[in-house]
Coordinates of C-alpha atoms and ligand atoms in Angstrom, one line a residue:
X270 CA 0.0 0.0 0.0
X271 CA 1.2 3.2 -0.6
X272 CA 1.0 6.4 1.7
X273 CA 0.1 8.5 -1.1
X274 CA -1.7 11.9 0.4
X275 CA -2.9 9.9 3.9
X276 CA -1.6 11.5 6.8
X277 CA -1.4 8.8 9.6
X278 CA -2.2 10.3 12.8
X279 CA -0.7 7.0 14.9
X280 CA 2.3 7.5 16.8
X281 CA 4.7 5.5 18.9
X282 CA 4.0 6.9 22.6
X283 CA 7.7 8.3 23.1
X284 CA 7.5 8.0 26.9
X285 CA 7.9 3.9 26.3
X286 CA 11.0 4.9 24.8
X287 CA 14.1 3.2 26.7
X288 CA 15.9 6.5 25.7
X289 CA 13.1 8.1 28.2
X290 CA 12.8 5.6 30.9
X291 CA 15.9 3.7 31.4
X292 CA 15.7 0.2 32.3
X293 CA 17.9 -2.6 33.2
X294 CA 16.6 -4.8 30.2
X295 CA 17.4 -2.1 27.5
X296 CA 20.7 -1.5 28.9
X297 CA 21.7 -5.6 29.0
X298 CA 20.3 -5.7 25.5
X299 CA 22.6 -3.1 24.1
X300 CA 25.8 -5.3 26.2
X301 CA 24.4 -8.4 24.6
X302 CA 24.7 -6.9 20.9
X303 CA 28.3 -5.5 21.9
X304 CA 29.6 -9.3 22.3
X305 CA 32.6 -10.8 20.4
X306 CA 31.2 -13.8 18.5
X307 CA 34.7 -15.2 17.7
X308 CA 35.1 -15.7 21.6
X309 CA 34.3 -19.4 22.2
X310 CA 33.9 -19.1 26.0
X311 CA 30.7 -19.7 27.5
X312 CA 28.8 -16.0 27.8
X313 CA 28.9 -15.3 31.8
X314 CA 25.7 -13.3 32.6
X315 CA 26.1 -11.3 35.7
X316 CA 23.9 -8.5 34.8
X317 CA 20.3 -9.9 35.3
X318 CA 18.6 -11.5 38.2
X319 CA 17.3 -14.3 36.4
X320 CA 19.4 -17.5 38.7
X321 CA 16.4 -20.3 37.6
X322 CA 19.2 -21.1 34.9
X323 CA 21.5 -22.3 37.4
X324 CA 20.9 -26.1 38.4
X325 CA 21.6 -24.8 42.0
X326 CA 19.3 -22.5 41.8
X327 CA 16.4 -25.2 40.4
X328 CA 13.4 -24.5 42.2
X329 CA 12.0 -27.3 44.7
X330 CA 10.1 -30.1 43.2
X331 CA 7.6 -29.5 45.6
X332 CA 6.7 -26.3 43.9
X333 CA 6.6 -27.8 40.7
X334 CA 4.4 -30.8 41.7
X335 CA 1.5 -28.3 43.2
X336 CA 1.5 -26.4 39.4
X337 CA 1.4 -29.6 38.1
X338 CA -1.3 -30.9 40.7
X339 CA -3.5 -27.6 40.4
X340 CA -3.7 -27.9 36.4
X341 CA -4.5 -31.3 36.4
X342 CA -7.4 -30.7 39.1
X343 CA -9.3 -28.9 36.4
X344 CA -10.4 -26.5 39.4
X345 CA -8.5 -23.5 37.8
X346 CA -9.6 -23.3 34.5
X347 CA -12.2 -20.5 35.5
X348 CA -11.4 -16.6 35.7
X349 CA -10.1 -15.7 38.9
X350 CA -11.8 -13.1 41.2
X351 CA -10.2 -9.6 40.3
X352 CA -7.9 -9.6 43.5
X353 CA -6.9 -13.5 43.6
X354 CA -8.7 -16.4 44.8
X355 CA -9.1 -16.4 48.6
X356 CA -7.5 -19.4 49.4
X357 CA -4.4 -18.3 48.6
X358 CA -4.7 -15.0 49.9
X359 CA -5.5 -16.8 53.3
X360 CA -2.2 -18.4 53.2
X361 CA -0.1 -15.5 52.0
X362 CA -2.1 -13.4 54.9
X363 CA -0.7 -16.3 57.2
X364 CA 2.5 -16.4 55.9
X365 CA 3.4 -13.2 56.5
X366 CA 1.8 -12.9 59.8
X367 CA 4.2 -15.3 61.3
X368 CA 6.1 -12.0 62.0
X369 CA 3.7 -9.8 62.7
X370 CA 2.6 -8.4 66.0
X371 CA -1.1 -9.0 64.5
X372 CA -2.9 -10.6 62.5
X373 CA -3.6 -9.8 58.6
X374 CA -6.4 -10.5 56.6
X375 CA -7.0 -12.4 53.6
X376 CA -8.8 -8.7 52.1
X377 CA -5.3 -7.2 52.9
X378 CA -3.7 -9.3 50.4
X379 CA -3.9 -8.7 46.4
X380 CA -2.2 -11.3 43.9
X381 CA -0.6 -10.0 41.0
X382 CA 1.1 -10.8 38.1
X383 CA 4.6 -11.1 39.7
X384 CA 6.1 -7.6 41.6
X385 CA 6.3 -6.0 38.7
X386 CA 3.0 -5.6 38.5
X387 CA 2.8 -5.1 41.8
X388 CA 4.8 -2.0 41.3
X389 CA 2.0 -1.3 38.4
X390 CA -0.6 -1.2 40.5
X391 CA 0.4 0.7 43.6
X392 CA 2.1 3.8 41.2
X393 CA -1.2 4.0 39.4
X394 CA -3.1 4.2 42.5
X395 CA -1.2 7.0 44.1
X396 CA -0.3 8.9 40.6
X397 CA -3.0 12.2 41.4
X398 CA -2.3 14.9 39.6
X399 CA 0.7 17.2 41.3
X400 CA 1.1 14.1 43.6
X401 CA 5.2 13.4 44.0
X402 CA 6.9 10.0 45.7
X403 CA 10.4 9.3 46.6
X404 CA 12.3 6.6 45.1
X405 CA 15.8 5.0 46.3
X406 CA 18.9 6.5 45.0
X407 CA 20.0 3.7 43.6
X408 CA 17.4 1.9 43.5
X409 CA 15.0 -0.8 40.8
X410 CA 14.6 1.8 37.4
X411 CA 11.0 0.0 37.1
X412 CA 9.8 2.3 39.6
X413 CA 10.7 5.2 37.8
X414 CA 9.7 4.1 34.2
X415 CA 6.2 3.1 35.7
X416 CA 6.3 6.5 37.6
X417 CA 7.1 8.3 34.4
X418 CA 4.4 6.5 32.6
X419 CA 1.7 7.8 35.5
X420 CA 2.3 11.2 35.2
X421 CA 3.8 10.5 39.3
X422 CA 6.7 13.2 40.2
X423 CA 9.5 11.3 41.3
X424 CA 12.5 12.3 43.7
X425 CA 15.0 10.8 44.9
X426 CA 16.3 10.3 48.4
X427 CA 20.2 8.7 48.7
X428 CA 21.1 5.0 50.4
X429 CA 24.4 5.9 52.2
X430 CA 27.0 3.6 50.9
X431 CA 29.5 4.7 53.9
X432 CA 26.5 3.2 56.0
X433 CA 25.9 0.1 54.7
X434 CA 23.3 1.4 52.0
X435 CA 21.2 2.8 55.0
X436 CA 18.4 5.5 53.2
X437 CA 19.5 9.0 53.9
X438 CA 16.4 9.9 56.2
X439 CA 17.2 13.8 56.5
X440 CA 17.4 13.8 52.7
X441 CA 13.9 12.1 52.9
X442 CA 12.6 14.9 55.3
X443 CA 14.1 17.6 53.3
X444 CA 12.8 16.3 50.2
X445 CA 9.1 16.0 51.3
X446 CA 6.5 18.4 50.9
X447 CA 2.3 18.5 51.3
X448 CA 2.3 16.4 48.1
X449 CA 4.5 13.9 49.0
X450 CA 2.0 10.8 49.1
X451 CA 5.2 7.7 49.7
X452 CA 8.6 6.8 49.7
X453 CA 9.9 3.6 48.4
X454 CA 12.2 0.9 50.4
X455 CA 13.4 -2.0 48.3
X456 CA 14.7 -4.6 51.4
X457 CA 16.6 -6.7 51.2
X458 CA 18.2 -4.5 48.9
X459 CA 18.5 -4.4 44.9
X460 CA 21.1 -3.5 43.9
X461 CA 23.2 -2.8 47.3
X462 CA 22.6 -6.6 48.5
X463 CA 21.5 -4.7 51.8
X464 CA 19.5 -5.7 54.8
X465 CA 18.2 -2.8 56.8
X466 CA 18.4 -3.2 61.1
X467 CA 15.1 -3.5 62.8
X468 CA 16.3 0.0 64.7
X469 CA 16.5 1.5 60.8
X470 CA 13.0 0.3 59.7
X471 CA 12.1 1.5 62.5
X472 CA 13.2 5.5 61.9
X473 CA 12.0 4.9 58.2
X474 CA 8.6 4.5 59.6
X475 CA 8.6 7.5 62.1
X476 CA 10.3 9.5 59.2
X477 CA 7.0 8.5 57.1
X478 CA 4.8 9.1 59.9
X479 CA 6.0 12.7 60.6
X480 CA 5.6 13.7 56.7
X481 CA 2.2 11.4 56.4
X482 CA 3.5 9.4 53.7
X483 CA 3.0 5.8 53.0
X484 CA 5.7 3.3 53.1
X485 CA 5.8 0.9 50.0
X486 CA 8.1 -1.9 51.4
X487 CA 9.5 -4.0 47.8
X488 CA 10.0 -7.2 49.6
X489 CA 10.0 -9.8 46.7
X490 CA 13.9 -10.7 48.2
X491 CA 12.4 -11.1 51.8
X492 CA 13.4 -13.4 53.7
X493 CA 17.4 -14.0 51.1
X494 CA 19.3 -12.6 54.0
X495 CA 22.3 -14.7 54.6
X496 CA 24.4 -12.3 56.5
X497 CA 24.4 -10.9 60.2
X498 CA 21.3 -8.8 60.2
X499 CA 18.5 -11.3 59.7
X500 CA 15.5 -9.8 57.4
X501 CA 12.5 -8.2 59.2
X502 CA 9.4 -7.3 57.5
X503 CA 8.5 -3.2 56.9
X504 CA 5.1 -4.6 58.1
X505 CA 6.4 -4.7 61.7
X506 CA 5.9 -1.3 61.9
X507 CA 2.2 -1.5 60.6
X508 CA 0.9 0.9 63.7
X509 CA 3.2 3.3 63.5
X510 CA 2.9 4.0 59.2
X511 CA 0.6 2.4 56.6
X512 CA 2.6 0.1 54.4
X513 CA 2.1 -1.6 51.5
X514 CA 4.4 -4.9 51.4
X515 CA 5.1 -6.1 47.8
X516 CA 6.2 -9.9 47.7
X517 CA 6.9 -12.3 44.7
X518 CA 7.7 -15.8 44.5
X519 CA 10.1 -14.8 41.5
X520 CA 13.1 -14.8 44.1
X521 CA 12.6 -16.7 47.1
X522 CA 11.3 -20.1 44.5
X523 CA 13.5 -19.2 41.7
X524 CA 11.0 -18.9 39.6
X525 CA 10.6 -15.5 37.8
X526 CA 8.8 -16.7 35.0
X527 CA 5.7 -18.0 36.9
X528 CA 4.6 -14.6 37.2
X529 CA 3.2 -14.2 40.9
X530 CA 3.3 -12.0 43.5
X531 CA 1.3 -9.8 45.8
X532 CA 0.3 -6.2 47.6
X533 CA -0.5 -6.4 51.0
X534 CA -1.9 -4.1 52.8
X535 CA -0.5 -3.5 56.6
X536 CA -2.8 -1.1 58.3
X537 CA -4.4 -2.0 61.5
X538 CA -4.9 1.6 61.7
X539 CA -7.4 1.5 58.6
X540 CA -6.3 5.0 57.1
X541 CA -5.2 3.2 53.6
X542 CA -9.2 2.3 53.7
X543 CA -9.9 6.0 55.3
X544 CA -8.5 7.6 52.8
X545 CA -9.3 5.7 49.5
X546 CA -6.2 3.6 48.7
X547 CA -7.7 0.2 49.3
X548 CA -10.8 1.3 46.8
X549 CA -8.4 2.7 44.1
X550 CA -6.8 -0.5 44.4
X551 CA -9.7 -2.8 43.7
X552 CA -11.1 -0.5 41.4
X553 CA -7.5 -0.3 39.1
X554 CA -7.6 -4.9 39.3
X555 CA -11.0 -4.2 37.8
X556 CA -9.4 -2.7 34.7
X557 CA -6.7 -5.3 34.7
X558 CA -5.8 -9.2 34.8
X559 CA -3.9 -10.6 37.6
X560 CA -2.0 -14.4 37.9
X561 CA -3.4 -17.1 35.9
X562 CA -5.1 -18.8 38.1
X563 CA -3.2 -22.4 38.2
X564 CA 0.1 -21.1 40.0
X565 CA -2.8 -18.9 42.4
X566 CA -4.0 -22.5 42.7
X567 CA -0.7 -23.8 43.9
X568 CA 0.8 -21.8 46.1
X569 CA -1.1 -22.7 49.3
X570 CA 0.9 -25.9 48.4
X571 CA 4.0 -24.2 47.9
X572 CA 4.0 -22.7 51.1
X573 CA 3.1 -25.2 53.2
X574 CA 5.1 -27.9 51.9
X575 CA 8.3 -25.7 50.8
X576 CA 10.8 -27.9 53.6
X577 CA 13.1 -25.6 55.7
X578 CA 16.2 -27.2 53.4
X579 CA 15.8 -25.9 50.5
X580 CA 15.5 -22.5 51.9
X581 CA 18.8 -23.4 54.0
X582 CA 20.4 -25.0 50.7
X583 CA 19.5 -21.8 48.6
X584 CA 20.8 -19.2 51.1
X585 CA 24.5 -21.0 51.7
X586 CA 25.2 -21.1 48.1
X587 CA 24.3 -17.3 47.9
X588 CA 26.2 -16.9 50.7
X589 CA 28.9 -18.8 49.6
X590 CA 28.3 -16.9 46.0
X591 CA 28.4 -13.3 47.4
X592 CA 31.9 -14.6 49.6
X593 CA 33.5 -15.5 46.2
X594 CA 31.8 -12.6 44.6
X595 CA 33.8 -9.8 47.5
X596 CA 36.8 -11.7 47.8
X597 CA 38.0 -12.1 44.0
X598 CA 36.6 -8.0 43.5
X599 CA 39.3 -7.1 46.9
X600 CA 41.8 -8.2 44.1
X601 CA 41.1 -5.9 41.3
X602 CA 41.9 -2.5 42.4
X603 CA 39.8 -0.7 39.5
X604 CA 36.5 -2.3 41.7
X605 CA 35.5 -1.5 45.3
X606 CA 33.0 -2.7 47.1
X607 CA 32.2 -0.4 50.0
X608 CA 29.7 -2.7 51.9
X609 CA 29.5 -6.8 51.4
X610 CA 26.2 -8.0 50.5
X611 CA 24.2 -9.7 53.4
X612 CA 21.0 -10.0 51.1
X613 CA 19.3 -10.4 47.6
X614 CA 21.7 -11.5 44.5
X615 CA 23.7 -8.4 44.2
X616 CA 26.3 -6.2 45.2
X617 CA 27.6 -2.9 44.1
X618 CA 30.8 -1.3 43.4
X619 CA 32.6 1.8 42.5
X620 CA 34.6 1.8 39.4
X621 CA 38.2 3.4 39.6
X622 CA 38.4 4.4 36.3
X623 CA 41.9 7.0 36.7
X624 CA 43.2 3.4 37.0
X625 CA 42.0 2.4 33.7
X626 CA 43.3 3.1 29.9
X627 CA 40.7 4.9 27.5
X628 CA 37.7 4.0 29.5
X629 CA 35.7 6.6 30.4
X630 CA 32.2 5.6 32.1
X631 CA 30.8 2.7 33.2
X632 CA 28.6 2.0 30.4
X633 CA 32.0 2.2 28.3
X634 CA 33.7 -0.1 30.9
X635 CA 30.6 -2.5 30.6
X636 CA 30.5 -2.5 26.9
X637 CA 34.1 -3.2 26.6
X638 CA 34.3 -6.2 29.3
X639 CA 31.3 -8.0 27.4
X640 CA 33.4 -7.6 24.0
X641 CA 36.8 -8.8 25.6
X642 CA 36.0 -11.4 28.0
X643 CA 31.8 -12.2 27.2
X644 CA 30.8 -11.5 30.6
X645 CA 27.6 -9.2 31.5
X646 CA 27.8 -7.1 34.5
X647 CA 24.9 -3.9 34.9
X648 CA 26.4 0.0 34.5
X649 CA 25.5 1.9 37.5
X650 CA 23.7 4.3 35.3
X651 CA 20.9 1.9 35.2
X652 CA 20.0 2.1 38.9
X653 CA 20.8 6.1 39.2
X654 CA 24.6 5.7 40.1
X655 CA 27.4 6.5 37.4
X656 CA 30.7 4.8 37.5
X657 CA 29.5 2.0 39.5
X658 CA 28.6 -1.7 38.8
X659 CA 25.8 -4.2 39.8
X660 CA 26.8 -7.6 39.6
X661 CA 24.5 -10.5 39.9
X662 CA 26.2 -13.1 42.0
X663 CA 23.3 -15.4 41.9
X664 CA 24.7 -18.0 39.4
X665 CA 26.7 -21.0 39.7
X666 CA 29.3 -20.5 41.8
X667 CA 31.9 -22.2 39.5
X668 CA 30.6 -20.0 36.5
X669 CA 31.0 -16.9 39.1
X670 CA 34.5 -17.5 39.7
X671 CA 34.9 -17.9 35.9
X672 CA 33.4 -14.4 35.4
X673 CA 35.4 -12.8 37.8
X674 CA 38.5 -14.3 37.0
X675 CA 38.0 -12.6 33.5
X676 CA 37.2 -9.0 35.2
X677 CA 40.2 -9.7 36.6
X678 CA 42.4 -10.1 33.4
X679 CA 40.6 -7.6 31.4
X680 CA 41.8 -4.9 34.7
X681 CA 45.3 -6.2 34.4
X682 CA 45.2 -5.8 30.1
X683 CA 43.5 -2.5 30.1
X684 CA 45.4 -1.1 33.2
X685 CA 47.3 2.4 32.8
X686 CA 51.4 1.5 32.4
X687 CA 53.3 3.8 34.7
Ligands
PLP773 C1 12.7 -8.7 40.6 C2 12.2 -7.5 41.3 C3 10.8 -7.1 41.3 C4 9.9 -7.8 40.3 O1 9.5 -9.0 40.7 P1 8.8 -10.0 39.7 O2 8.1 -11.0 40.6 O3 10.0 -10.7 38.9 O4 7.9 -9.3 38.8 C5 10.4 -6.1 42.0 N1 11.3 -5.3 42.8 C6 12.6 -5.6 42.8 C7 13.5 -4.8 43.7 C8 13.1 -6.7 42.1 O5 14.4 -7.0 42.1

């Protein structure tokens, strides 16, 4: 067909643009096309948080037994009611109240389509027009593209690396005003590989509670804490500030791909129903589609049956990954890693790039590493902080030391001679 005198009116919506709204897939793409195809060594993908490719990171059979059981009941063929079938969000209200000091509700909890969507749901909700929310400096980009995409103001508040990633919570107070409506705490921590102190959480809530914000508590890593300061739910500090706890079974199962996850709401104060959030929040799942219903089906299952080792089997070998992972980095002097990762799959470091011949930037440092030695490690520019790098430890731990041993070898060949 020709275009002849037509004048199309469609257009691409620019602000889905990756040049607009930066995100950690766009930037691994463009690292993926910058590989050397001559290099016959296995790719080593530190970049993603993706481990279900790692045997050792297989999920438990258990878990894939109860999606098998659940499709083969025939009971989950139907459409799911809008916020997930209550079952399940009886058991993920018990779950999670094992640590509370009282009790949630299955109407607290909301199943979703995995965190992101999650994420989806709770921006939309609070995007009103003028209406600003603090993100994490660094912090998860999807927050930011999805604020972007609502119209929501973002600003953004600093995790102290000199503190162990603690959130700067004067910056939070001086960046507040009257339409401040939440601030965002990603724990344990992408992409420091932090876990906050109770005592911490604890002044993050009366921080929220003296500017009459929300907390929005991105917990989809909860409970990966394999360091000295053991994980403890935002929800904990349900009576002093509403919260909104995002979970996932993407990280905890190693199983991204089954796309399910949750908003619960922690408020036995009942001012997220007072003022309108909880109805927003049904109303926006009326306008959209949740889990499919079989892995909704199965995860009662999954909860109860998921045995205590396989947690304690997946949490040594990310311990013993993120060891490996800090040790091998102390030994490459153009990479420091100011705090160790107790949490999570990740951990961040500074680049030094004086050290370093002709290589400007981290995206250039990135881009280079992936031609020379085919291994994927994320820029800091995708989660707000230049010069640094986010790599995913969460991979087979012989496959990690491979990786690293190449870092290491593409420091000592592109090293400034003195
Ligand atoms: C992976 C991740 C999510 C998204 O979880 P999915 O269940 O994979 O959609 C949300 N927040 C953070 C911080 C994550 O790392």
């Amino acid at each position: 067909m020709e275009e002849g005198s037509t004048k199309w009116n469609f257009r691409g919506n620019e602000e889905l643009n990756p040049e607009f709204s930066f995100s950690i897939k766009g930037v691994l793409n463009k690292l993926m096309k910058n590989l050397n195809e001559t290099d016959h060594r296995p790719i080593i993908p530190l970049g993603r948080a993706d481990p279900s490719a790692s045997p050792c990171f297989r999920t438990t059979p258990i878990a894939e037994d109860a999606v098998i059981d659940a499709v083969r009941s025939g009971k989950f063929n139907s459409y799911a009611p809008n916020v997930g079938i209550l079952p399940t969000r009886r058991s993920i209200a018990e779950y999670l109240s094992h640590d509370l000091p009282y009790k949630l509700s299955p109407d607290d909890v909301y199943l979703t389509a995995g965190g992101k969507q999650a994420i989806e749901v709770i921006l939309t909700v609070l995007a009103r027009p003028g209406a600003n929310i603090l993100l994490p400096r660094p912090g998860y980009p999807r927050y930011e593209a999805r604020a972007a995409l609502s119209h929501l103001e973002v600003r953004h508040f600093d995790l102290l690396p000199k503190k162990g990633w603690e959130v700067d919570l004067d910056g939070v107070g001086a960046l507040a005003d009257d339409k401040t409506v939440a601030m965002v705490i990603v724990n344990p921590g992408n992409p420091c590989g932090n876990v906050f102190t109770y005592e911490h959480l604890q002044k993050v809530a009366e921080t929220a509670r003296k500017l009459g914000i929300l907390v929005i508590a991105d917990e989809v890593y909860g409970h990966l804490a394999f360091g000295s300061t053991p994980f403890v739910p935002m929800a904990v500090f349900g009576s002093t500030v509403p919260i909104l706890t995002l979970g996932s079974i993407s990280k905890r199962w190693f199983v991204p791909g089954w796309r399910l996850g949750w908003i619960v709401t922690s408020d036995p104060g009942g001012f997220l129903k007072k003022y309108g959030i909880v109805e927003c929040i049904k109303d926006y799942f009326n306008i959209t589609s949740g889990p499919v219903t079989f892995t909704q089906g199965a995860f009662p299952q999954i909860l109860a049956r998921t045995s205590d080792d396989f947690f304690l089997k997946t949490i040594n070998v990310l311990r013993e990954a993120a060891d490996i992972c800090y040790d091998r980095l102390e030994e490459i002097p153009c990479i420091t890693c100011p705090h160790k990762p107790e949490g999570a799959m990740f951990l961040l470091a500074k680049l030094n790039l004086s050290l370093l011949e002709g290589i400007n930037d981290d995206m250039e440092f990135c881009l280079k590493l992936a031609k020379e030695e085919s291994v994927i490690i994320l820029p800091g520019i995708a989660v707000g902080l230049k010069n640094w790098v986010r790599i995913t430890f969460a991979i087979e731990p012989s496959s990690l030391e491979d990786g690293l041993g190449r870092i290491k070898e593409f420091y000592l060949r592109n090293a400034k001679k003195n």
